[in-house]
């Protein structure tokens, strides 16, 4: 692996442009815990961008932030103690992003938030860049879809991601939600009680699940619950296709530009298809490398780079609003005959 992983004291001797100082960039993905597979896809994408930029003076420092708030905070403390003057950090997953955000904002660090559908943003003068529009962009799309049903049950993990969507949907379709069931993703069998789901006789179940989605669907079907299922973008994993019980699962997802070379390179290198996680990681790191090439570690310059640039990438045409929140088209997919297919439905008249 080319990235420095948990090794802040290793002597650095890359080939660098003359007179340029090394710029360490802390990267905090989830390399352990219940979504370590997602973290691995991000890291693979980051490495591919590094391969595209030999001799860059940007130094990625990868530290495992795990799959919960405690390990995310530990990774952040490790980064700060090892690189106290670092000015750029990349956080992956909502809980890590939210743990890091207050300190990063206070220290005027550029924070790139990936895989973070829910960000508790509280300051107008921060340098946060959000590549995952998340709840703000996606909850109205979900609400429009769910509005065709009368009885909606929501299942989700006990984390910032699920809570953000729950709060948004409570506001958008309060009369449709008949039950909310939360569980511990690290202890699924012991914490997910489906009894109340059966008792509420839902017309549809919204899954706010991540990599545990396959196991959640299996538990639902094994309890003789045949209710239609819908999820959000984070549910998309190649492993979902391995189980016949996921047939018919519908979920939101970015309308990826599969013609981008990233996807064929990833398939050739790793023997599987990249999902939007890899696409997001590849696009974000590519733009960051370009920004650092132009700005060095000047936070104001880096920040303005993301508001002034539209980037055609693996996610499609990515543009940022004045608050540095990315926007790109969404669509629905469905698992049909063991493959992910585009799913179209007729929106109700307004």
XYZ file of C-alpha atoms in Angstrom:
350
model
C 0.000 0.000 0.000
C 1.336 3.412 -0.927
C -0.502 5.423 1.736
C 1.020 5.924 5.150
C -1.161 3.971 7.568
C -0.860 4.716 11.280
C 2.833 5.422 10.749
C 3.338 9.156 11.369
C 7.043 8.859 12.173
C 8.161 7.176 8.935
C 10.798 9.308 7.148
C 9.284 10.870 4.025
C 11.388 10.710 0.879
C 9.071 10.929 -2.150
C 10.063 12.724 -5.325
C 8.623 16.211 -4.926
C 8.520 19.337 -7.053
C 11.380 21.635 -6.108
C 10.658 24.153 -3.321
C 7.340 22.511 -2.432
C 6.737 21.341 1.097
C 4.959 18.117 1.893
C 1.311 18.661 2.788
C -0.062 15.893 5.024
C -3.728 15.070 4.534
C -5.363 13.013 7.257
C -7.794 10.429 5.871
C -10.115 8.769 8.393
C -12.007 5.853 6.780
C -13.711 2.923 8.478
C -11.232 0.047 8.112
C -12.747 -1.964 10.967
C -16.250 -2.553 12.284
C -19.499 -3.331 10.511
C -18.790 -1.195 7.420
C -15.094 -1.951 6.931
C -15.852 -3.169 3.384
C -17.054 0.316 2.474
C -13.913 1.829 3.957
C -11.830 -0.537 1.868
C -13.522 0.645 -1.325
C -12.799 4.266 -0.439
C -9.142 3.521 0.280
C -8.806 1.633 -3.009
C -10.176 4.668 -4.848
C -7.820 6.999 -2.972
C -4.862 4.821 -3.923
C -5.876 4.932 -7.587
C -5.805 8.737 -7.491
C -2.381 8.646 -5.874
C -1.217 6.425 -8.718
C -2.459 9.122 -11.101
C -0.338 11.764 -9.350
C 3.243 10.486 -8.949
C 5.561 12.945 -7.276
C 2.778 14.977 -5.705
C 3.695 16.803 -2.518
C 0.350 15.810 -0.992
C 0.936 13.081 1.595
C -2.148 10.983 2.468
C -2.068 9.638 6.027
C -4.702 6.915 6.533
C -5.891 6.178 10.080
C -8.655 3.689 10.815
C -11.669 5.537 12.200
C -13.720 2.382 12.645
C -17.504 2.208 12.431
C -18.622 4.234 15.448
C -18.125 7.553 17.211
C -15.598 6.224 19.742
C -13.128 4.914 17.161
C -13.698 7.979 14.989
C -12.715 10.254 17.870
C -9.660 8.116 18.633
C -8.483 8.363 15.015
C -8.941 12.131 15.059
C -6.879 12.465 18.244
C -4.143 10.293 16.732
C -4.023 12.459 13.624
C -3.856 15.685 15.618
C -1.117 14.429 17.896
C 0.945 13.130 14.965
C 0.358 16.082 12.607
C -0.660 19.044 14.817
C -0.214 21.557 11.992
C -2.177 19.705 9.324
C -4.692 21.873 7.489
C -6.693 19.277 5.511
C -8.653 16.272 6.755
C -10.856 13.784 4.885
C -13.565 12.170 7.016
C -15.629 9.165 5.927
C -19.026 8.336 7.525
C -21.393 10.720 9.299
C -20.292 9.853 12.847
C -16.624 10.532 12.126
C -17.434 13.712 10.207
C -19.510 15.015 13.115
C -16.849 14.141 15.702
C -14.173 15.994 13.741
C -16.246 18.946 12.537
C -16.226 21.246 15.613
C -12.431 21.088 16.021
C -11.776 21.337 12.286
C -14.054 24.368 12.018
C -12.417 26.063 15.018
C -8.967 25.442 13.547
C -10.070 26.588 10.067
C -9.092 23.256 8.547
C -10.411 22.201 5.158
C -12.588 19.163 5.894
C -13.698 16.905 3.033
C -16.754 14.913 4.169
C -17.429 11.650 2.323
C -20.053 8.984 2.948
C -21.702 11.494 5.266
C -25.407 11.793 4.599
C -25.908 13.632 7.902
C -23.615 16.487 8.944
C -24.371 18.540 12.060
C -23.087 21.759 10.550
C -23.329 24.646 12.988
C -21.014 27.343 11.621
C -21.183 29.587 8.595
C -17.457 30.360 8.513
C -16.131 26.796 8.261
C -14.184 25.202 5.400
C -16.269 22.048 5.172
C -16.729 20.459 1.739
C -19.569 17.915 1.509
C -19.410 15.362 -1.296
C -22.484 13.518 0.011
C -25.523 15.820 -0.210
C -27.376 13.219 1.833
C -30.528 14.033 3.756
C -31.062 17.506 2.289
C -31.102 16.301 -1.320
C -32.386 12.791 -0.800
C -35.153 13.014 1.801
C -37.567 14.924 -0.505
C -37.001 12.261 -3.184
C -37.715 9.508 -0.666
C -40.723 11.365 0.717
C -42.200 11.693 -2.762
C -41.773 7.975 -3.335
C -43.114 6.974 0.089
C -46.113 9.279 -0.209
C -47.850 6.741 -2.453
C -48.131 4.424 0.585
C -50.330 4.875 3.670
C -48.342 2.941 6.274
C -44.546 3.316 6.394
C -42.266 1.571 8.887
C -38.675 2.794 9.183
C -35.828 0.466 10.198
C -32.377 1.885 10.848
C -29.197 1.695 12.891
C -28.707 3.764 16.037
C -26.346 6.263 14.402
C -26.270 9.813 13.009
C -27.034 8.635 9.489
C -30.323 6.918 10.339
C -31.365 9.594 12.832
C -30.895 12.337 10.244
C -33.231 10.677 7.768
C -35.748 9.814 10.482
C -35.964 13.432 11.606
C -36.302 14.695 8.035
C -39.055 12.224 7.138
C -40.922 12.933 10.371
C -41.181 16.487 9.096
C -42.007 15.610 5.472
C -44.465 12.713 5.837
C -45.439 12.540 9.529
C -48.888 11.100 8.821
C -47.413 8.166 6.864
C -44.968 6.835 9.476
C -46.561 4.220 11.728
C -43.419 2.909 13.455
C -39.677 3.498 13.769
C -37.401 0.631 14.809
C -33.702 1.219 15.510
C -31.018 -1.389 16.176
C -27.317 -1.813 16.863
C -25.576 -2.664 13.549
C -22.801 -4.439 15.476
C -25.336 -6.644 17.278
C -28.052 -7.085 14.703
C -29.492 -10.415 15.838
C -29.721 -9.261 19.444
C -31.102 -5.781 18.878
C -33.459 -5.872 15.871
C -36.986 -6.713 17.074
C -39.331 -7.275 14.132
C -42.393 -8.070 16.238
C -43.697 -4.515 16.142
C -43.069 -4.356 12.399
C -45.492 -7.245 11.879
C -48.002 -5.739 14.279
C -48.060 -2.430 12.385
C -48.828 -4.129 9.069
C -46.857 -1.666 6.889
C -47.391 -1.062 3.176
C -43.639 -0.476 2.763
C -40.495 -0.649 4.907
C -37.757 1.960 4.575
C -34.338 0.491 5.359
C -31.836 3.015 6.700
C -29.177 0.314 6.641
C -25.621 0.268 5.384
C -23.561 -2.882 4.777
C -25.781 -4.816 7.187
C -28.706 -4.410 4.767
C -28.436 -7.948 3.404
C -28.697 -9.432 6.891
C -31.607 -7.107 7.749
C -33.507 -8.152 4.615
C -32.857 -11.808 5.405
C -34.226 -11.371 8.944
C -37.310 -9.615 7.563
C -38.059 -12.334 5.030
C -37.307 -15.146 7.512
C -39.973 -13.622 9.765
C -42.507 -14.051 6.953
C -42.713 -10.323 6.266
C -43.202 -9.876 2.526
C -43.648 -6.092 2.574
C -41.890 -4.144 -0.248
C -38.532 -2.639 0.743
C -36.867 0.641 -0.203
C -33.527 2.076 0.921
C -31.140 4.976 0.452
C -27.912 5.142 -1.533
C -25.726 3.731 1.232
C -27.485 0.373 0.978
C -25.837 -0.410 -2.367
C -23.290 -3.184 -1.912
C -22.243 -5.907 -4.353
C -22.918 -8.466 -1.621
C -26.662 -7.717 -1.854
C -26.711 -9.555 -5.182
C -25.545 -12.776 -3.543
C -28.815 -13.389 -1.711
C -32.131 -14.147 -3.468
C -34.100 -12.552 -0.607
C -33.007 -9.072 -1.749
C -34.872 -9.453 -5.059
C -37.108 -6.417 -5.600
C -35.259 -4.107 -3.192
C -35.425 -0.510 -4.465
C -33.002 2.237 -3.436
C -31.858 5.730 -4.342
C -28.404 6.165 -5.828
C -26.333 8.754 -7.705
C -26.770 8.479 -11.467
C -23.152 7.410 -11.992
C -21.279 8.084 -15.212
C -20.222 4.501 -15.914
C -18.340 5.597 -19.042
C -15.635 7.147 -16.850
C -12.372 5.104 -16.992
C -12.386 4.807 -13.190
C -14.967 2.036 -13.314
C -13.160 -0.183 -15.820
C -9.853 0.395 -14.035
C -11.395 -0.541 -10.702
C -12.979 -3.682 -12.167
C -9.709 -4.759 -13.748
C -7.691 -4.049 -10.613
C -10.006 -5.528 -7.972
C -12.236 -7.974 -9.878
C -15.524 -6.351 -8.871
C -17.670 -3.355 -9.722
C -17.129 -0.080 -7.896
C -20.207 1.411 -6.244
C -20.902 5.089 -5.639
C -18.597 4.921 -2.604
C -15.577 4.335 -4.801
C -16.810 6.886 -7.327
C -17.252 9.498 -4.617
C -13.821 8.765 -3.155
C -12.127 8.893 -6.549
C -13.780 12.167 -7.578
C -13.185 13.834 -4.220
C -9.518 12.899 -4.070
C -8.955 13.856 -7.715
C -10.368 17.317 -7.117
C -8.380 17.655 -3.895
C -5.118 16.812 -5.677
C -5.909 19.453 -8.325
C -6.809 21.987 -5.652
C -3.623 21.377 -3.653
C -1.578 21.650 -6.835
C -3.022 25.123 -7.352
C -3.417 26.317 -3.748
C -0.939 24.424 -1.601
C -2.450 24.322 1.888
C -4.022 27.795 1.700
C -7.420 27.108 3.283
C -9.231 30.038 1.683
C -7.915 29.179 -1.753
C -8.815 25.507 -1.315
C -12.266 26.417 -0.077
C -13.014 28.694 -3.024
C -11.753 25.999 -5.402
C -14.769 23.862 -4.572
C -17.297 26.659 -5.063
C -15.861 27.833 -8.381
C -15.307 24.490 -10.096
C -17.740 22.144 -11.833
C -16.268 18.711 -12.232
C -17.369 16.040 -14.739
C -16.453 12.824 -12.967
C -17.542 9.336 -12.000
C -20.495 10.733 -10.048
C -21.662 12.610 -13.134
C -21.442 16.391 -13.398
C -20.584 17.457 -9.858
C -21.157 21.054 -8.881
C -20.993 22.782 -5.519
C -23.259 25.424 -4.066
C -22.069 28.483 -2.189
C -21.757 26.389 0.972
C -19.517 23.810 -0.755
C -22.189 21.103 -0.796
C -21.950 18.861 -3.856
C -24.914 18.241 -6.089
C -25.313 15.539 -8.727
C -28.311 13.712 -10.215
C -30.055 10.907 -8.308
C -32.000 7.938 -9.610
C -33.630 4.772 -8.295
C -32.284 1.252 -8.779
C -33.856 -2.127 -8.158
C -32.390 -5.585 -7.634
C -33.852 -7.700 -10.375
C -32.674 -11.164 -11.424
C -29.499 -10.785 -9.396
C -28.417 -7.475 -10.923
C -28.772 -3.766 -10.189
C -31.109 -2.183 -12.723
C -32.403 1.340 -13.175
C -35.883 1.720 -11.717
C -38.375 4.286 -12.938
C -41.674 5.133 -11.316
C -44.373 7.670 -12.077
C -44.271 10.642 -9.734
C -47.607 11.722 -8.365
C -49.189 14.912 -9.659
C -48.411 17.924 -7.523
